[in-house]
Short mmCIF file of C-alpha atoms in Angstrom, two decimals:
data_model
loop_
_atom_site.label_atom_id
_atom_site.label_comp_id
_atom_site.label_asym_id
_atom_site.label_seq_id
_atom_site.Cartn_x
_atom_site.Cartn_y
_atom_site.Cartn_z
CA MET A 1 33.37 -70.58 30.50
CA ARG A 2 29.92 -70.57 29.05
CA PRO A 3 27.74 -67.62 30.20
CA ARG A 4 25.12 -68.44 32.84
CA PRO A 5 21.66 -68.62 31.27
CA PRO A 6 19.18 -66.00 32.54
CA VAL A 7 16.87 -67.04 35.35
CA LYS A 8 13.35 -67.39 34.07
CA GLY A 9 10.88 -64.86 35.51
CA ARG A 10 13.51 -62.43 36.84
CA GLY A 11 12.69 -59.77 34.23
CA ILE A 12 8.98 -60.15 34.76
CA PHE A 13 9.36 -59.93 38.54
CA THR A 14 11.52 -56.82 38.27
CA GLY A 15 9.03 -55.03 35.97
CA THR A 16 6.07 -55.96 38.14
CA GLY A 17 7.88 -54.71 41.24
CA LEU A 18 8.54 -51.37 39.62
CA ILE A 19 4.88 -51.00 38.69
CA ILE A 20 3.72 -51.89 42.22
CA THR A 21 6.25 -49.50 43.74
CA GLY A 22 5.06 -46.70 41.45
CA LEU A 23 1.41 -47.31 42.33
CA MET A 24 2.20 -47.26 46.05
CA ALA A 25 4.12 -44.01 45.69
CA THR A 26 1.23 -42.42 43.81
CA LEU A 27 -1.26 -43.61 46.42
CA PHE A 28 0.91 -42.21 49.22
CA ALA A 29 1.19 -38.86 47.43
CA LEU A 30 -2.59 -38.66 47.20
CA ILE A 31 -3.18 -39.64 50.81
CA PHE A 32 -0.44 -37.49 52.40
CA PRO A 33 -1.97 -34.06 51.66
CA LEU A 34 -5.29 -35.16 53.16
CA TRP A 35 -3.56 -36.50 56.25
CA SER A 36 -1.28 -33.49 56.68
CA TYR A 37 -4.01 -30.86 56.05
CA ALA A 38 -5.82 -31.75 59.26
CA ASP A 39 -2.73 -30.89 61.30
CA ARG A 40 -1.44 -27.91 59.35
CA SER A 41 -1.49 -24.45 60.87
CA GLY A 42 -2.35 -21.22 59.09
CA THR A 43 -5.86 -22.08 57.93
CA GLY A 44 -8.61 -19.48 58.26
CA VAL A 45 -10.04 -21.10 61.38
CA ASP A 46 -6.59 -21.41 62.97
CA VAL A 47 -5.88 -17.73 62.35
CA LEU A 48 -9.29 -16.74 63.69
CA ASN A 49 -8.79 -18.73 66.88
CA ALA A 50 -5.22 -17.53 67.37
CA GLN A 51 -6.17 -13.83 67.13
CA THR A 52 -9.45 -14.00 69.07
CA VAL A 53 -9.66 -13.08 72.75
CA SER A 54 -12.46 -13.74 75.21
CA THR A 55 -14.54 -10.89 76.66
CA GLN A 56 -17.72 -10.76 78.72
CA TYR A 57 -19.53 -9.66 75.56
CA GLY A 58 -18.36 -12.63 73.50
CA PRO A 59 -15.22 -13.52 71.53
CA LEU A 60 -13.42 -10.52 70.02
CA SER A 61 -11.58 -11.29 66.79
CA ALA A 62 -8.84 -9.37 65.00
CA LEU A 63 -11.42 -8.35 62.37
CA ASP A 64 -13.65 -6.98 65.14
CA ARG A 65 -10.79 -4.92 66.57
CA ASP A 66 -9.80 -3.62 63.13
CA PHE A 67 -13.44 -2.63 62.47
CA ILE A 68 -13.63 -0.66 65.74
CA THR A 69 -10.44 1.19 64.80
CA LYS A 70 -11.79 2.00 61.33
CA VAL A 71 -15.01 3.42 62.77
CA ARG A 72 -12.94 5.76 64.92
CA LEU A 73 -10.69 6.74 62.00
CA ALA A 74 -13.69 7.50 59.80
CA GLY A 75 -14.89 10.11 62.27
CA LEU A 76 -11.45 11.70 62.55
CA TRP A 77 -11.49 12.82 58.92
CA GLU A 78 -15.17 12.78 57.91
CA LEU A 79 -16.17 15.16 60.71
CA PRO A 80 -13.79 17.86 59.40
CA ALA A 81 -14.89 17.06 55.83
CA GLY A 82 -18.55 17.48 56.73
CA GLN A 83 -17.88 20.73 58.54
CA GLN A 84 -15.84 22.01 55.61
CA ALA A 85 -18.73 21.29 53.24
CA GLN A 86 -20.95 23.58 55.30
CA TYR A 87 -19.09 26.67 54.13
CA LYS A 88 -17.37 25.49 50.91
CA GLY A 89 -20.26 23.61 49.27
CA THR A 90 -21.93 25.60 46.49
CA THR A 91 -25.29 23.76 46.50
CA PRO A 92 -27.81 22.93 49.23
CA ALA A 93 -27.34 19.20 48.51
CA VAL A 94 -23.60 19.36 49.16
CA ARG A 95 -24.12 21.27 52.39
CA THR A 96 -26.82 18.80 53.47
CA ALA A 97 -24.45 15.89 52.80
CA GLY A 98 -21.89 17.63 54.98
CA GLN A 99 -24.45 17.99 57.77
CA HIS A 100 -25.17 14.25 57.56
CA LEU A 101 -21.45 13.51 57.92
CA ILE A 102 -21.23 15.68 61.01
CA GLU A 103 -24.27 14.28 62.77
CA GLY A 104 -23.61 10.68 61.77
CA HIS A 105 -20.01 10.64 62.95
CA LEU A 106 -20.66 12.55 66.15
CA PHE A 107 -23.07 9.76 66.97
CA LEU A 108 -20.75 6.95 65.85
CA ASP A 109 -17.73 8.43 67.60
CA GLU A 110 -19.60 8.48 70.89
CA ARG A 111 -20.65 4.87 70.32
CA VAL A 112 -17.21 3.60 69.33
CA ARG A 113 -15.52 5.27 72.33
CA ASP A 114 -18.01 3.59 74.64
CA VAL A 115 -17.36 0.21 73.00
CA ALA A 116 -13.58 0.69 73.18
CA VAL A 117 -13.70 1.44 76.91
CA LYS A 118 -15.83 -1.62 77.62
CA LEU A 119 -13.52 -3.86 75.59
CA GLY A 120 -10.28 -2.24 76.76
CA LEU A 121 -9.14 -1.16 73.29
CA GLU A 122 -6.92 1.78 72.44
CA LEU A 123 -8.23 4.09 69.72
CA PRO A 124 -6.26 6.40 67.40
CA ASP A 125 -6.52 10.17 67.81
CA GLU A 126 -5.21 11.15 64.37
CA PRO A 127 -6.39 10.29 60.85
CA THR A 128 -4.18 8.21 58.57
CA ASP A 129 -1.86 9.66 55.92
CA GLN A 130 -4.34 8.64 53.21
CA GLN A 131 -7.18 10.42 55.01
CA ARG A 132 -5.04 13.54 55.46
CA GLN A 133 -4.33 13.46 51.74
CA TRP A 134 -8.06 13.36 50.96
CA LEU A 135 -8.68 16.31 53.26
CA GLY A 136 -5.83 18.18 51.58
CA ILE A 137 -7.33 17.63 48.12
CA MET A 138 -10.69 19.00 49.24
CA ASP A 139 -9.06 21.87 51.11
CA GLY A 140 -7.31 22.99 47.92
CA ALA A 141 -10.42 22.80 45.73
CA GLN A 142 -12.88 25.63 45.21
CA GLY A 143 -16.34 26.10 43.73
CA VAL A 144 -17.79 23.33 41.59
CA ASP A 145 -14.47 21.48 41.68
CA TYR A 146 -14.78 21.30 45.46
CA ASP A 147 -18.33 19.89 45.19
CA ARG A 148 -17.14 17.15 42.83
CA GLN A 149 -14.06 16.27 44.90
CA PHE A 150 -16.12 16.17 48.09
CA ALA A 151 -18.85 13.96 46.63
CA ASN A 152 -16.55 11.50 44.86
CA ILE A 153 -13.84 11.12 47.52
CA LEU A 154 -16.38 10.57 50.28
CA ARG A 155 -18.55 8.27 48.15
CA LEU A 156 -15.58 6.06 47.24
CA ALA A 157 -14.47 5.82 50.87
CA HIS A 158 -17.97 4.94 52.06
CA GLY A 159 -18.36 2.29 49.36
CA LYS A 160 -15.19 0.53 50.48
CA VAL A 161 -16.12 0.56 54.17
CA PHE A 162 -19.67 -0.60 53.44
CA SER A 163 -18.46 -4.11 52.56
CA VAL A 164 -16.32 -4.23 55.72
CA VAL A 165 -19.33 -3.37 57.88
CA ALA A 166 -21.35 -6.15 56.22
CA GLU A 167 -18.58 -8.72 56.77
CA VAL A 168 -18.23 -7.82 60.44
CA ARG A 169 -21.99 -7.80 61.00
CA ALA A 170 -22.31 -11.24 59.42
CA SER A 171 -19.41 -12.90 61.26
CA THR A 172 -18.86 -11.26 64.66
CA ARG A 173 -19.57 -13.19 67.86
CA ASN A 174 -19.28 -10.11 70.06
CA SER A 175 -22.55 -8.40 71.05
CA LEU A 176 -20.98 -4.92 71.35
CA VAL A 177 -19.38 -5.18 67.93
CA ARG A 178 -22.63 -6.46 66.45
CA ALA A 179 -24.56 -3.46 67.77
CA LEU A 180 -21.85 -1.06 66.57
CA ALA A 181 -21.98 -2.65 63.12
CA ASP A 182 -25.75 -2.06 63.03
CA ASP A 183 -25.23 1.64 63.78
CA ALA A 184 -22.36 1.89 61.29
CA ASN A 185 -24.42 0.21 58.58
CA THR A 186 -27.27 2.70 59.05
CA THR A 187 -24.91 5.67 59.06
CA VAL A 188 -22.78 4.60 56.09
CA LEU A 189 -25.82 3.83 53.94
CA ASP A 190 -27.33 7.21 54.80
CA HIS A 191 -24.10 8.96 53.84
CA ILE A 192 -23.90 7.05 50.56
CA LYS A 193 -27.42 8.18 49.66
CA VAL A 194 -26.92 11.87 50.47
CA LEU A 195 -23.57 11.95 48.65
CA GLU A 196 -25.23 10.48 45.57
CA ALA A 197 -28.06 13.01 45.96
CA THR A 198 -25.59 15.82 45.28
CA GLY A 199 -25.60 14.84 41.62
CA TYR A 200 -21.81 14.99 41.41
CA VAL A 201 -20.89 11.30 41.88
CA ASP A 202 -19.13 9.87 38.81
CA PHE A 203 -20.49 6.33 38.85
CA ASP A 204 -18.29 5.18 35.95
CA ALA A 205 -15.12 6.24 37.76
CA LEU A 206 -16.49 4.79 40.98
CA ALA A 207 -17.11 1.41 39.34
CA ARG A 208 -13.57 1.37 37.91
CA ASP A 209 -12.05 2.17 41.29
CA MET A 210 -14.08 -0.51 43.04
CA ALA A 211 -13.24 -3.06 40.33
CA MET A 212 -9.51 -2.58 40.87
CA GLY A 213 -9.80 -5.04 43.73
CA ASP A 214 -9.23 -5.01 47.43
CA THR A 215 -6.97 -2.32 48.81
CA PRO A 216 -4.55 -2.94 51.68
CA PRO A 217 -6.12 -2.27 55.07
CA ILE A 218 -5.49 1.22 56.39
CA THR A 219 -4.77 -0.11 59.86
CA ALA A 220 -2.96 -3.00 61.44
CA SER A 221 -5.05 -5.21 63.67
CA PRO A 222 -5.14 -3.61 67.15
CA PRO A 223 -3.63 -5.57 70.04
CA PRO A 224 -5.77 -7.56 72.51
CA PRO A 225 -7.68 -5.57 75.13
CA VAL A 226 -6.02 -3.97 78.14
CA PRO A 227 -7.51 -1.56 80.73
CA LEU A 228 -7.48 1.94 79.25
CA ALA A 229 -8.82 5.39 79.97
CA ASP A 230 -11.77 6.87 78.11
CA PRO A 231 -10.60 7.95 74.62
CA ARG A 232 -10.91 11.61 73.80
CA PRO A 233 -13.82 12.52 71.51
CA ALA A 234 -13.14 13.21 67.87
CA ILE A 235 -13.29 16.96 67.34
CA PRO A 236 -13.87 18.50 63.89
CA VAL A 237 -11.19 20.85 62.64
CA ALA A 238 -12.46 24.39 63.11
CA PRO A 239 -12.89 26.14 59.73
CA ALA A 240 -12.65 29.86 59.14
CA ASP A 241 -16.42 30.16 59.51
CA PRO A 242 -17.31 27.25 61.81
CA VAL A 243 -20.73 25.68 61.94
CA THR A 244 -20.61 23.40 64.97
CA PRO A 245 -23.65 21.19 65.60
CA SER A 246 -24.81 20.42 69.10
CA PRO A 247 -24.50 16.71 69.96
CA SER A 248 -27.69 14.94 70.94
CA GLY A 249 -28.44 11.68 72.67
CA SER A 250 -30.53 10.37 69.79
CA TYR A 251 -29.72 9.93 66.13
CA PRO A 252 -32.07 12.19 64.14
CA LEU A 253 -30.66 12.75 60.68
CA PRO A 254 -31.95 15.60 58.53
CA PRO A 255 -33.72 14.55 55.33
CA ALA A 256 -31.59 14.36 52.21
CA ALA A 257 -31.95 17.35 49.93
CA ALA A 258 -31.12 16.74 46.28
CA SER A 259 -30.29 19.48 43.85
CA PRO A 260 -29.16 19.07 40.24
CA PRO A 261 -25.50 19.72 39.47
CA PRO A 262 -24.64 22.97 37.71
CA GLN A 263 -25.09 22.80 33.97
CA ALA A 264 -21.98 23.07 31.84
CA PRO A 265 -21.85 26.34 29.88
CA GLU A 266 -23.05 26.04 26.33
CA THR A 267 -20.45 26.37 23.63
CA SER A 268 -21.23 28.28 20.51
#
């Protein structure tokens, strides 16, 4: 038998079909992500909506709740640190910075406890392990070494929280959180200034630490609000020679007092 001659056009039709099929597949691949993105979960807005609860003061997001917790935690370790500086600091500037920490966080702690009660949030009563470690470092330091540890540890911590306060202030939809962020912003900036006024802040080391990137949050996002009792006030740890300020209803901060750091001894 003689072989059947090829059908004219079959090869051309087959090649054209493959090209058309490929183009359609490419077009579908381009369109599918756009179509599926609108329905996907896990986007920033989806997460925000999923973790936000309604209150009479406006929506309360997970970031808002985490911020409230961090304000409370700041007072739980910075109050003892400020009180410690009153009797361990070797210069007037260090002792003044400690006084600012005491007065600022007594004020903020009263504010954050009031906000927590109104929003039904539970607040911690103990500092974190990291904050305990910072207190331990300062507790073991003496003299000029203490002044440097105090100024640099507290300045680094305040620098990190400063950006959190700004983010919350810019994005919150809750009026209580917004007002608390205003107070926290004023207090944190004041503390940054008086810590720098000690003359002990190592700005090169500070810049390196800040450039290392974001650090994991020190708290998990608190749960949604439930009716709770009034949280206990943060109480500074009593030192050997306590200097306890009297709380006031206003927020008068003493003026910052700068003094130059001790000069290094000259070498012959």
